[in-house]
Coordinates of C-alpha atoms in Angstrom, one line a residue:
M1346 CA 50.8 -26.8 -65.0
S1347 CA 50.6 -25.5 -61.5
S1348 CA 51.8 -27.7 -58.7
E1349 CA 49.1 -26.4 -56.3
S1350 CA 46.6 -29.0 -55.2
P1351 CA 43.0 -28.6 -56.3
D1352 CA 41.9 -27.9 -52.7
T1353 CA 44.5 -25.1 -52.4
F1354 CA 43.5 -23.7 -55.7
A1355 CA 39.8 -23.8 -54.7
L1356 CA 40.6 -22.0 -51.5
G1357 CA 42.5 -19.4 -53.4
L1358 CA 39.6 -18.6 -55.6
D1359 CA 37.3 -17.7 -52.7
E1360 CA 38.0 -15.2 -49.9
P1361 CA 38.5 -16.8 -46.6
P1362 CA 35.3 -16.6 -44.4
Q1363 CA 35.3 -13.6 -42.0
P1364 CA 34.2 -14.1 -38.4
A1365 CA 30.7 -12.7 -37.7
A1366 CA 30.8 -9.4 -35.8
A1367 CA 29.8 -9.9 -32.2
Q1368 CA 26.5 -8.3 -31.4
P1369 CA 26.6 -6.2 -28.2
Y1370 CA 24.6 -7.6 -25.4
R1371 CA 21.2 -6.0 -24.8
V1372 CA 19.9 -6.1 -21.3
L1373 CA 16.5 -7.9 -20.8
A1374 CA 14.7 -4.7 -19.9
R1375 CA 15.5 -3.3 -23.4
K1376 CA 15.3 -6.6 -25.3
Y1377 CA 11.8 -7.3 -24.1
R1378 CA 10.3 -3.9 -24.2
P1379 CA 6.7 -4.2 -25.4
Q1380 CA 6.4 -3.8 -29.1
S1381 CA 2.6 -4.0 -29.2
F1382 CA -0.3 -3.4 -26.8
A1383 CA -0.8 -7.1 -26.5
E1384 CA 2.7 -7.4 -24.9
L1385 CA 1.9 -4.6 -22.4
I1386 CA 1.0 -6.4 -19.2
G1387 CA -1.2 -5.2 -16.4
Q1388 CA -2.8 -2.2 -18.2
D1389 CA -5.9 -3.7 -19.8
A1390 CA -8.2 -0.8 -18.8
M1391 CA -6.0 1.8 -20.6
V1392 CA -5.6 -0.4 -23.7
K1393 CA -9.4 -0.9 -23.9
T1394 CA -10.0 2.9 -23.6
L1395 CA -7.4 3.7 -26.3
G1396 CA -8.8 1.0 -28.6
N1397 CA -12.3 2.4 -28.4
A1398 CA -11.1 5.9 -28.9
I1399 CA -9.1 5.0 -32.0
R1400 CA -12.0 2.9 -33.5
R1401 CA -14.5 5.8 -32.9
D1402 CA -12.1 8.5 -34.0
R1403 CA -12.3 10.2 -30.6
L1404 CA -8.6 10.8 -30.1
A1405 CA -7.5 13.4 -27.6
H1406 CA -4.8 15.9 -28.6
A1407 CA -2.8 15.3 -25.4
F1408 CA -2.3 12.3 -23.2
L1409 CA -0.7 12.2 -19.7
L1410 CA 0.7 8.8 -18.6
T1411 CA 1.5 8.5 -14.9
G1412 CA 2.6 5.7 -12.7
V1413 CA 5.6 4.3 -10.8
R1414 CA 8.8 3.5 -12.5
G1415 CA 9.0 0.6 -14.9
V1416 CA 5.2 0.1 -15.5
G1417 CA 5.5 1.1 -19.2
K1418 CA 4.8 4.8 -19.5
T1419 CA 7.4 5.6 -22.2
S1420 CA 6.7 2.2 -23.9
T1421 CA 3.0 3.1 -24.0
A1422 CA 3.8 6.5 -25.4
R1423 CA 5.8 4.9 -28.2
L1424 CA 3.0 2.3 -28.8
I1425 CA 0.4 5.1 -29.1
A1426 CA 2.7 6.9 -31.6
K1427 CA 2.9 3.7 -33.6
A1428 CA -0.9 3.1 -33.4
L1429 CA -1.6 6.7 -34.7
N1430 CA 0.9 6.5 -37.6
C1431 CA 0.7 2.8 -38.7
I1432 CA -0.2 2.4 -42.4
G1433 CA -0.3 -1.4 -42.4
P1434 CA 1.8 -3.8 -44.5
D1435 CA 0.1 -2.7 -47.7
G1436 CA 0.5 1.0 -46.9
A1437 CA -3.2 1.7 -46.9
G1438 CA -4.1 1.2 -43.3
G1439 CA -5.3 3.8 -40.7
P1440 CA -4.9 4.3 -37.0
T1441 CA -5.2 1.0 -35.2
I1442 CA -4.8 -0.3 -31.7
D1443 CA -2.9 -3.2 -33.2
P1444 CA -0.1 -1.6 -35.2
C1445 CA 1.5 -4.0 -37.7
G1446 CA 5.1 -3.5 -36.7
V1447 CA 6.4 -4.1 -40.2
C1448 CA 5.5 -0.9 -42.1
E1449 CA 8.1 1.9 -42.3
P1450 CA 6.5 4.2 -39.7
C1451 CA 6.2 1.3 -37.2
R1452 CA 9.8 0.2 -37.7
A1453 CA 11.2 3.7 -37.6
I1454 CA 9.3 4.6 -34.4
A1455 CA 10.4 1.4 -32.7
E1456 CA 14.0 2.1 -33.7
G1457 CA 13.7 5.7 -32.5
R1458 CA 14.6 7.3 -35.9
H1459 CA 11.2 8.6 -37.1
I1460 CA 11.5 12.3 -38.0
D1461 CA 8.0 13.1 -37.0
V1462 CA 8.1 11.4 -33.6
V1463 CA 10.2 13.6 -31.2
E1464 CA 11.2 12.3 -27.8
M1465 CA 12.4 14.9 -25.2
D1466 CA 13.7 14.3 -21.7
A1467 CA 12.3 17.1 -19.6
A1468 CA 14.8 16.3 -16.9
S1469 CA 17.6 17.7 -19.1
H1470 CA 15.4 20.2 -21.2
T1471 CA 13.6 22.1 -18.5
G1472 CA 13.6 25.7 -19.8
V1473 CA 11.4 28.0 -21.9
D1474 CA 13.9 27.8 -24.8
D1475 CA 13.4 24.0 -25.0
V1476 CA 9.6 24.4 -25.1
R1477 CA 9.9 27.3 -27.6
E1478 CA 11.4 24.9 -30.1
I1479 CA 8.4 22.7 -29.8
I1480 CA 6.0 25.7 -30.2
E1481 CA 7.8 26.8 -33.3
A1482 CA 7.9 23.3 -34.8
V1483 CA 4.2 22.4 -34.3
R1484 CA 3.2 24.9 -36.9
Y1485 CA 4.7 22.8 -39.7
A1486 CA 2.9 19.6 -40.9
A1487 CA 4.4 16.2 -40.5
V1488 CA 7.0 15.2 -43.0
S1489 CA 6.0 11.6 -43.7
A1490 CA 3.7 10.5 -40.8
R1491 CA 0.0 11.0 -40.3
Y1492 CA 0.6 12.8 -37.0
K1493 CA 3.5 14.7 -35.6
V1494 CA 4.0 13.2 -32.1
Y1495 CA 5.9 14.8 -29.2
I1496 CA 6.8 12.5 -26.3
V1497 CA 8.0 14.4 -23.2
D1498 CA 9.4 12.1 -20.5
E1499 CA 9.4 13.2 -16.8
V1500 CA 7.3 16.2 -17.8
H1501 CA 7.0 17.3 -14.2
M1502 CA 10.6 18.5 -14.4
L1503 CA 9.7 21.4 -16.7
S1504 CA 10.0 24.8 -15.1
K1505 CA 7.0 26.9 -14.2
N1506 CA 7.7 29.3 -17.1
A1507 CA 8.1 26.4 -19.5
F1508 CA 4.7 25.0 -18.5
N1509 CA 3.1 28.4 -18.9
A1510 CA 4.7 28.9 -22.4
L1511 CA 3.3 25.5 -23.4
L1512 CA -0.3 26.1 -22.2
K1513 CA -1.7 27.8 -25.3
T1514 CA -0.3 25.4 -27.7
L1515 CA -1.3 22.5 -25.6
E1516 CA -4.9 23.7 -25.4
E1517 CA -5.3 24.3 -29.1
P1518 CA -2.7 22.4 -31.1
P1519 CA -2.8 21.9 -34.8
A1520 CA -4.8 18.9 -35.9
H1521 CA -1.7 17.1 -37.0
V1522 CA 0.0 17.2 -33.6
K1523 CA -0.3 14.9 -30.6
F1524 CA 1.4 15.4 -27.2
L1525 CA 2.3 12.4 -25.0
F1526 CA 3.5 13.2 -21.5
A1527 CA 4.9 10.7 -19.0
T1528 CA 5.7 11.3 -15.4
T1529 CA 6.3 9.5 -12.1
E1530 CA 5.2 12.5 -10.0
V1531 CA 1.9 13.7 -11.3
N1532 CA 1.3 15.9 -8.3
K1533 CA 4.0 18.2 -9.5
V1534 CA 2.3 18.8 -12.8
P1535 CA 0.3 22.0 -12.8
V1536 CA -3.5 21.7 -12.8
T1537 CA -3.7 23.9 -15.8
V1538 CA -1.7 21.2 -17.7
L1539 CA -3.7 18.3 -16.3
S1540 CA -7.0 19.8 -17.3
R1541 CA -5.8 19.9 -21.0
C1542 CA -4.8 16.3 -21.1
Q1543 CA -6.5 12.9 -21.1
R1544 CA -4.9 11.2 -18.1
F1545 CA -4.1 7.5 -17.8
D1546 CA -2.9 6.1 -14.5
L1547 CA -0.8 3.0 -15.2
K1548 CA -1.2 0.5 -12.4
R1549 CA 1.5 -1.4 -10.5
I1550 CA 1.8 -4.8 -12.1
S1551 CA 0.7 -7.6 -9.8
A1552 CA 3.4 -10.1 -8.6
E1553 CA 1.5 -13.0 -10.3
Q1554 CA 1.6 -11.2 -13.7
L1555 CA 5.2 -10.3 -13.2
A1556 CA 6.2 -13.9 -12.3
A1557 CA 4.4 -15.3 -15.3
H1558 CA 6.1 -12.7 -17.6
F1559 CA 9.6 -13.4 -16.2
G1560 CA 9.0 -17.1 -16.6
E1561 CA 8.3 -16.5 -20.3
V1562 CA 11.4 -14.4 -20.7
A1563 CA 13.5 -17.0 -19.0
E1564 CA 12.1 -19.7 -21.3
K1565 CA 13.0 -17.6 -24.4
E1566 CA 16.5 -17.0 -23.0
G1567 CA 16.9 -20.8 -22.4
V1568 CA 17.4 -20.4 -18.7
A1569 CA 16.0 -22.9 -16.2
I1570 CA 14.5 -21.1 -13.2
E1571 CA 12.6 -22.3 -10.1
P1572 CA 9.0 -21.0 -9.7
E1573 CA 9.9 -19.8 -6.2
A1574 CA 12.8 -17.8 -7.6
L1575 CA 10.3 -16.1 -10.0
T1576 CA 8.1 -15.3 -7.1
L1577 CA 11.0 -13.7 -5.2
I1578 CA 12.0 -11.6 -8.1
A1579 CA 8.4 -10.5 -8.8
R1580 CA 8.0 -9.4 -5.2
A1581 CA 11.3 -7.6 -5.2
A1582 CA 10.3 -5.7 -8.4
E1583 CA 7.4 -4.0 -6.4
G1584 CA 5.1 -3.8 -9.4
S1585 CA 7.8 -2.6 -11.9
A1586 CA 8.5 -4.8 -15.0
R1587 CA 11.7 -3.0 -15.7
D1588 CA 13.1 -3.4 -12.2
G1589 CA 12.1 -7.1 -12.3
L1590 CA 13.8 -7.7 -15.6
S1591 CA 16.9 -6.1 -14.3
I1592 CA 16.9 -8.4 -11.2
L1593 CA 16.2 -11.4 -13.5
D1594 CA 19.2 -10.3 -15.7
Q1595 CA 21.4 -10.2 -12.6
A1596 CA 20.0 -13.5 -11.3
I1597 CA 20.8 -15.3 -14.6
A1598 CA 24.4 -14.0 -14.4
H1599 CA 24.6 -15.0 -10.8
G1600 CA 23.3 -18.5 -11.4
A1601 CA 25.5 -19.2 -14.5
G1602 CA 22.8 -20.8 -16.6
G1603 CA 20.2 -21.8 -13.9
V1604 CA 18.4 -19.8 -11.3
T1605 CA 17.3 -21.2 -7.9
A1606 CA 15.4 -19.6 -5.1
D1607 CA 18.4 -19.8 -2.7
Q1608 CA 20.6 -18.0 -5.3
V1609 CA 18.0 -15.2 -5.6
R1610 CA 17.8 -14.9 -1.8
A1611 CA 21.6 -14.7 -1.5
M1612 CA 21.8 -12.2 -4.3
L1613 CA 19.0 -9.9 -2.9
G1614 CA 20.0 -10.4 0.8
L1615 CA 16.6 -12.0 1.6
S1616 CA 15.9 -14.3 4.4
D1617 CA 14.6 -17.8 4.0
R1618 CA 10.9 -17.8 4.6
G1619 CA 11.2 -20.9 6.7
A1620 CA 13.8 -19.1 8.9
I1621 CA 11.3 -16.2 9.2
R1622 CA 8.6 -18.5 10.5
A1623 CA 11.0 -20.1 12.9
L1624 CA 12.0 -16.7 14.3
L1625 CA 8.3 -15.6 14.6
A1626 CA 7.6 -18.8 16.6
L1627 CA 10.5 -17.9 18.9
L1628 CA 9.1 -14.4 19.4
L1629 CA 5.6 -15.8 20.2
A1630 CA 7.0 -18.3 22.6
G1631 CA 8.9 -15.6 24.4
D1632 CA 12.3 -17.3 23.8
A1633 CA 14.6 -14.2 23.9
P1634 CA 18.0 -16.2 23.7
G1635 CA 16.7 -18.3 20.8
A1636 CA 15.4 -15.2 18.9
L1637 CA 18.7 -13.4 19.3
K1638 CA 20.7 -16.4 18.1
A1639 CA 18.3 -16.7 15.0
V1640 CA 18.8 -13.1 14.2
R1641 CA 22.6 -13.5 14.4
D1642 CA 22.5 -16.6 12.2
Q1643 CA 20.6 -14.8 9.5
Y1644 CA 22.9 -11.8 9.7
E1645 CA 25.9 -14.0 9.2
L1646 CA 24.3 -15.4 6.1
G1647 CA 24.1 -11.9 4.7
V1648 CA 20.5 -11.0 5.5
E1649 CA 20.0 -7.4 6.3
P1650 CA 18.2 -6.6 9.6
A1651 CA 15.6 -4.5 7.8
A1652 CA 14.9 -7.4 5.5
L1653 CA 14.4 -9.6 8.5
L1654 CA 11.8 -7.3 10.0
R1655 CA 10.1 -6.9 6.7
G1656 CA 9.8 -10.7 6.5
L1657 CA 8.2 -10.8 10.0
L1658 CA 5.8 -8.0 9.0
E1659 CA 4.8 -10.0 5.9
S1660 CA 4.2 -13.1 8.1
V1661 CA 2.0 -11.1 10.6
H1662 CA 0.0 -9.7 7.7
G1663 CA -0.4 -13.2 6.3
I1664 CA -1.6 -14.5 9.6
T1665 CA -4.1 -11.7 10.0
R1666 CA -5.5 -12.3 6.4
A1667 CA -5.9 -15.9 7.2
K1668 CA -7.7 -15.0 10.5
V1669 CA -10.3 -12.7 8.7
G1670 CA -10.7 -15.3 5.9
G1671 CA -9.0 -13.3 3.1
A1672 CA -8.1 -15.0 -0.2
D1673 CA -5.0 -17.1 -0.2
D1674 CA -1.9 -15.5 -1.6
P1675 CA -0.9 -17.7 -4.6
A1676 CA 2.7 -16.9 -4.0
L1677 CA 2.7 -18.7 -0.6
S1678 CA 3.8 -22.2 -0.3
V1679 CA 1.6 -24.9 1.2
E1680 CA 3.7 -24.9 4.4
E1681 CA 3.3 -21.2 4.8
R1682 CA -0.5 -21.4 4.4
E1683 CA -0.8 -24.2 7.0
A1684 CA 1.4 -22.3 9.5
Y1685 CA -0.5 -19.1 9.0
A1686 CA -3.8 -20.9 9.5
D1687 CA -2.6 -22.5 12.7
W1688 CA -1.4 -19.2 14.1
A1689 CA -4.6 -17.5 13.1
A1690 CA -6.6 -19.9 15.1
A1691 CA -4.5 -19.4 18.2
I1692 CA -3.7 -15.6 18.2
G1693 CA -6.3 -12.9 18.9
Y1694 CA -6.7 -9.7 16.9
A1695 CA -5.4 -7.5 19.7
A1696 CA -2.1 -9.5 19.9
L1697 CA -1.7 -9.4 16.1
H1698 CA -2.3 -5.7 15.8
R1699 CA 0.1 -5.0 18.7
L1700 CA 2.7 -7.3 17.0
W1701 CA 2.3 -5.4 13.7
Q1702 CA 2.7 -2.0 15.4
L1703 CA 5.8 -3.1 17.3
L1704 CA 7.5 -4.6 14.3
L1705 CA 6.6 -1.5 12.1
K1706 CA 8.1 0.8 14.7
G1707 CA 11.2 -1.4 14.9
L1708 CA 11.6 -1.3 11.1
A1709 CA 11.5 2.5 11.1
E1710 CA 14.1 2.5 13.8
V1711 CA 16.4 0.1 11.9
H1712 CA 16.2 2.3 8.8
N1713 CA 17.4 5.3 10.8
A1714 CA 19.9 3.6 13.0
T1715 CA 23.7 3.7 12.9
L1716 CA 23.7 0.2 14.4
P1717 CA 21.0 -1.7 12.4
L1718 CA 21.7 -5.2 13.9
E1719 CA 21.7 -4.1 17.5
T1720 CA 18.6 -1.9 16.8
A1721 CA 16.8 -4.9 15.3
E1722 CA 17.7 -7.1 18.3
M1723 CA 16.3 -4.5 20.7
A1724 CA 13.1 -4.1 18.7
L1725 CA 12.6 -7.9 18.8
L1726 CA 13.3 -8.0 22.5
R1727 CA 10.7 -5.3 22.9
V1728 CA 8.2 -7.5 21.0
I1729 CA 8.9 -10.4 23.4
H1730 CA 8.5 -8.4 26.6
A1731 CA 5.6 -6.3 25.4
T1732 CA 3.5 -9.5 25.2
D1733 CA 3.4 -9.4 29.0
L1734 CA 1.4 -6.2 28.9
P1735 CA -2.5 -6.3 28.9
D1736 CA -4.4 -4.9 26.0
P1737 CA -6.2 -1.6 26.5
G1738 CA -9.6 -3.3 27.2
T1739 CA -8.1 -5.5 29.8
L1740 CA -6.3 -2.6 31.4
A1741 CA -9.5 -0.6 31.5
R1742 CA -11.3 -3.4 33.3
Q1743 CA -8.5 -3.7 35.8
M1744 CA -8.5 0.0 36.5
A1745 CA -12.2 -0.2 37.0
G1746 CA -11.7 -2.9 39.6
E1747 CA -13.7 -5.5 37.8
G1748 CA -11.2 -8.4 37.9
G1749 CA -10.1 -8.5 34.3
I1750 CA -7.4 -10.7 33.0
P1751 CA -4.2 -10.1 35.0
P1752 CA -1.1 -9.3 33.1
A1753 CA 0.6 -12.6 33.9
A1754 CA -2.3 -14.5 32.5
A1755 CA -2.3 -12.4 29.3
T1756 CA 1.1 -13.7 28.3
P1757 CA 0.2 -17.2 27.1
A1758 CA -2.8 -15.8 25.1
S1759 CA -0.5 -13.4 23.3
H1760 CA 1.7 -16.3 22.4
G1761 CA -1.1 -18.4 21.0
A1762 CA -2.0 -20.6 24.0
P1763 CA -5.3 -20.1 25.9
A1764 CA -5.0 -18.1 29.1
A1765 CA -6.1 -19.5 32.4
P1766 CA -9.5 -17.9 33.4
P1767 CA -9.3 -15.4 36.2
P1768 CA -11.6 -15.4 39.2
P1769 CA -14.9 -14.0 37.9
V1770 CA -16.3 -10.9 39.5
S1771 CA -18.9 -10.1 36.8
A1772 CA -21.2 -12.6 35.1
A1773 CA -18.2 -14.1 33.2
P1774 CA -14.5 -13.3 32.7
G1775 CA -14.0 -10.2 30.7
R1776 CA -17.6 -8.9 31.0
P1777 CA -17.9 -5.4 32.6
A1778 CA -20.0 -5.6 35.8
S1779 CA -22.3 -2.7 34.9
F1780 CA -23.4 -0.7 31.9
A1781 CA -21.4 2.3 33.1
A1782 CA -18.3 0.1 33.4
L1783 CA -18.9 -1.2 29.8
V1784 CA -19.0 2.4 28.5
D1785 CA -15.8 3.2 30.3
A1786 CA -14.1 0.1 28.9
L1787 CA -15.2 1.1 25.3
D1788 CA -13.7 4.5 25.9
Q1789 CA -10.4 3.2 27.1
G1790 CA -10.3 0.5 24.5
G1791 CA -10.2 2.9 21.5
K1792 CA -13.9 3.5 20.8
P1793 CA -14.4 7.0 22.3
L1794 CA -17.1 8.0 19.8
L1795 CA -19.2 4.9 20.5
A1796 CA -18.7 5.3 24.2
Q1797 CA -19.9 9.0 24.1
Q1798 CA -23.0 8.0 22.2
L1799 CA -23.8 5.3 24.8
H1800 CA -23.1 7.8 27.6
D1801 CA -25.1 10.7 26.3
F1802 CA -27.9 9.5 24.1
V1803 CA -29.2 6.1 25.2
G1804 CA -31.2 4.9 28.2
L1805 CA -30.6 1.4 29.6
V1806 CA -33.5 -1.0 29.4
R1807 CA -31.7 -4.2 30.4
Y1808 CA -28.1 -5.1 31.0
A1809 CA -27.6 -8.9 31.2
P1810 CA -24.4 -9.7 29.4
P1811 CA -24.1 -10.8 26.6
L1812 CA -27.6 -9.3 26.1
L1813 CA -28.0 -5.5 26.0
D1814 CA -31.3 -3.6 25.5
L1815 CA -31.1 0.1 24.9
K1816 CA -33.6 2.9 24.3
P1817 CA -32.2 5.6 21.9
L1818 CA -32.8 9.2 23.0
K1819 CA -31.9 10.5 19.5
P1820 CA -31.9 9.0 16.0
F1821 CA -29.0 6.6 15.3
A1822 CA -27.6 5.2 12.1
A1823 CA -29.1 1.9 10.9
D1824 CA -25.9 0.0 11.6
F1825 CA -25.4 1.4 15.2
A1826 CA -26.4 -1.8 16.9
R1827 CA -24.3 -3.9 14.5
D1828 CA -21.2 -1.8 15.1
L1829 CA -21.7 -1.8 18.9
A1830 CA -22.1 -5.6 18.9
A1831 CA -18.8 -5.9 16.9
A1832 CA -17.0 -3.6 19.3
L1833 CA -18.2 -5.6 22.3
K1834 CA -17.1 -8.9 20.7
A1835 CA -13.7 -7.5 20.0
M1836 CA -13.4 -6.2 23.6
T1837 CA -14.8 -9.2 25.4
G1838 CA -14.2 -12.1 23.0
E1839 CA -17.9 -13.2 23.0
S1840 CA -20.8 -12.5 20.8
W1841 CA -23.3 -9.9 22.1
Q1842 CA -27.0 -9.3 21.2
V1843 CA -27.8 -5.6 21.1
A1844 CA -31.4 -4.5 20.8
L1845 CA -32.7 -0.9 20.4
T1846 CA -36.2 -0.4 21.8
E1847 CA -38.1 2.7 20.9
D1848 CA -40.9 2.2 23.4
G1849 CA -41.0 1.2 27.1
A1850 CA -39.3 2.4 30.3
A1851 CA -35.6 3.0 30.4
E1852 CA -33.1 4.5 32.8
P1853 CA -32.0 8.1 32.2
S1854 CA -28.8 8.3 30.1
L1855 CA -25.6 8.2 32.1
R1856 CA -25.1 11.9 31.2
D1857 CA -28.5 12.8 32.7
Q1858 CA -27.7 10.7 35.8
E1859 CA -24.4 12.5 36.3
L1860 CA -26.1 15.9 35.9
A1861 CA -28.8 14.9 38.4
E1862 CA -26.1 13.7 40.8
K1863 CA -24.3 17.0 40.4
Q1864 CA -27.4 18.9 41.0
R1865 CA -28.1 16.8 44.1
L1866 CA -24.6 17.5 45.5
K1867 CA -25.0 21.2 44.8
Q1868 CA -28.3 21.3 46.6
K1869 CA -26.7 19.5 49.5
V1870 CA -24.1 22.2 49.7
L1871 CA -26.7 24.9 49.4
D1872 CA -28.7 23.4 52.3
T1873 CA -25.8 23.6 54.7
P1874 CA -26.3 26.2 57.4
V1875 CA -23.2 28.2 56.6
V1876 CA -24.0 28.5 52.9
R1877 CA -27.7 29.3 53.6
A1878 CA -26.6 32.1 55.9
A1879 CA -24.2 33.5 53.4
L1880 CA -26.8 33.5 50.7
D1881 CA -29.2 35.3 53.0
A1882 CA -26.6 37.9 53.7
F1883 CA -25.7 38.3 50.0
P1884 CA -28.8 37.6 47.9
D1885 CA -26.9 38.1 44.6
A1886 CA -24.3 35.5 45.4
E1887 CA -24.3 32.0 43.7
L1888 CA -22.5 28.7 44.1
V1889 CA -20.1 28.0 41.3
D1890 CA -18.6 24.6 40.7
Y1891 CA -18.0 23.7 44.3
S1892 CA -18.4 20.3 46.1
L1893 CA -18.3 18.9 49.5
N1894 CA -15.1 17.0 48.5
E1895 CA -13.4 20.2 47.6
Q1896 CA -14.5 21.8 50.9
R1897 CA -13.0 18.9 52.9
S1898 CA -9.8 19.0 50.9
A1899 CA -9.5 22.7 51.5

């Protein structure tokens, strides 16, 4: 009888358990690649078109999918291949916009091993010989699938000769062949190829859709993530699902199980949005030392100067949207919306547009600078000191001698505080004293076409700001009066009533008045004794572009 214990004997009968082989980690961008059209986010119009085409048996022989990186071009091509070749769980199905995903063709295409679905990277197969292989192969029927499908990624990389070699086959392929082309640079694809394909432009995916999608992915991965962190990742993705999933993957590793907004900012080198608002407040208040210190503090936290300027640009854009009454950005916090609303009520359009242009110029300089931090500081100092300058409309009124707002008084208005009213010369501050001065102010204020129309083709009936009655001397567009009133409001800050009168007396146009004055001066020169004697001595002589002023200066 054996001395071994029953337990030892039992263990000896069975092989010891082997440790399970570790599965290699798959990045989120691959793990959550869409496996059906229902999982393809942000491309509803394309899915609807394809679904209708499949149901009505109106399938094109070639499709061109274009869009920025990571929006789903290659994934869509694979889904179309599955939709065309799906046979259903029972093996009796036909083409469908909802492939089952369980039949052999669906599984083989998803795993990249289907013999009749050929993927080719045009970036590494650019020549005629590579295309010739396709041309030779299309003559043969599919081995096991309903359609033989060729997916050519980055098709714009094919050479000119390769495109030319493909044209005939692309125009009249066999009935069992479908071509699916994907490209990020559709402008490099020859028109001869575009005309032979049904084109789908895949849109950038909105930040809201991306944030929702990333939230679902994080939940499936068992990772707790703050909503603000999802918003930051979605914004950083710039419409690309793949880029966003890669950032999310990195954020999960960075956060060691949980992801917070502060961790994402630190990882991406983004500035805290509260710090951005504080810096903008310092700029608007003209606090140069405080602004420079805030920039240095953010830089020491790892925030790149370019990211700081981009944040300021986003804030200025948000303030402008709030001022014009645009829809609220769902990604903004309550504090941001309230701050933008307060600034929008205090800052004029001219100051906002000038602030945008100065920051945009500063961002371009930072991108090209060898000293980014110092360049950013100089750009922000330029923003602070440029607020002392009057806007073009005010400058035009000052040059016209009409007592517009002086530069010193323009500074508080640029910072959000109301400016002290200057001594009025015209009917009210900011109103041009005459119709001619108003036309000049429009011309200097960036409305040269409108100023020319008023100068050449209207007669003045009444000028009583903010009332303006005009008589058109030629037909105008129906919205001329509305556009003029809007321009005058932007220039003077008050609402104007503009009326166009077809009948009644009106002054000659400013152009006719200038021509009449020029003729009067010319006649005055002709009537001088010296000129009259010269013309009598030389009857064929004539006076050409000469004035009394020129005579005195000579």
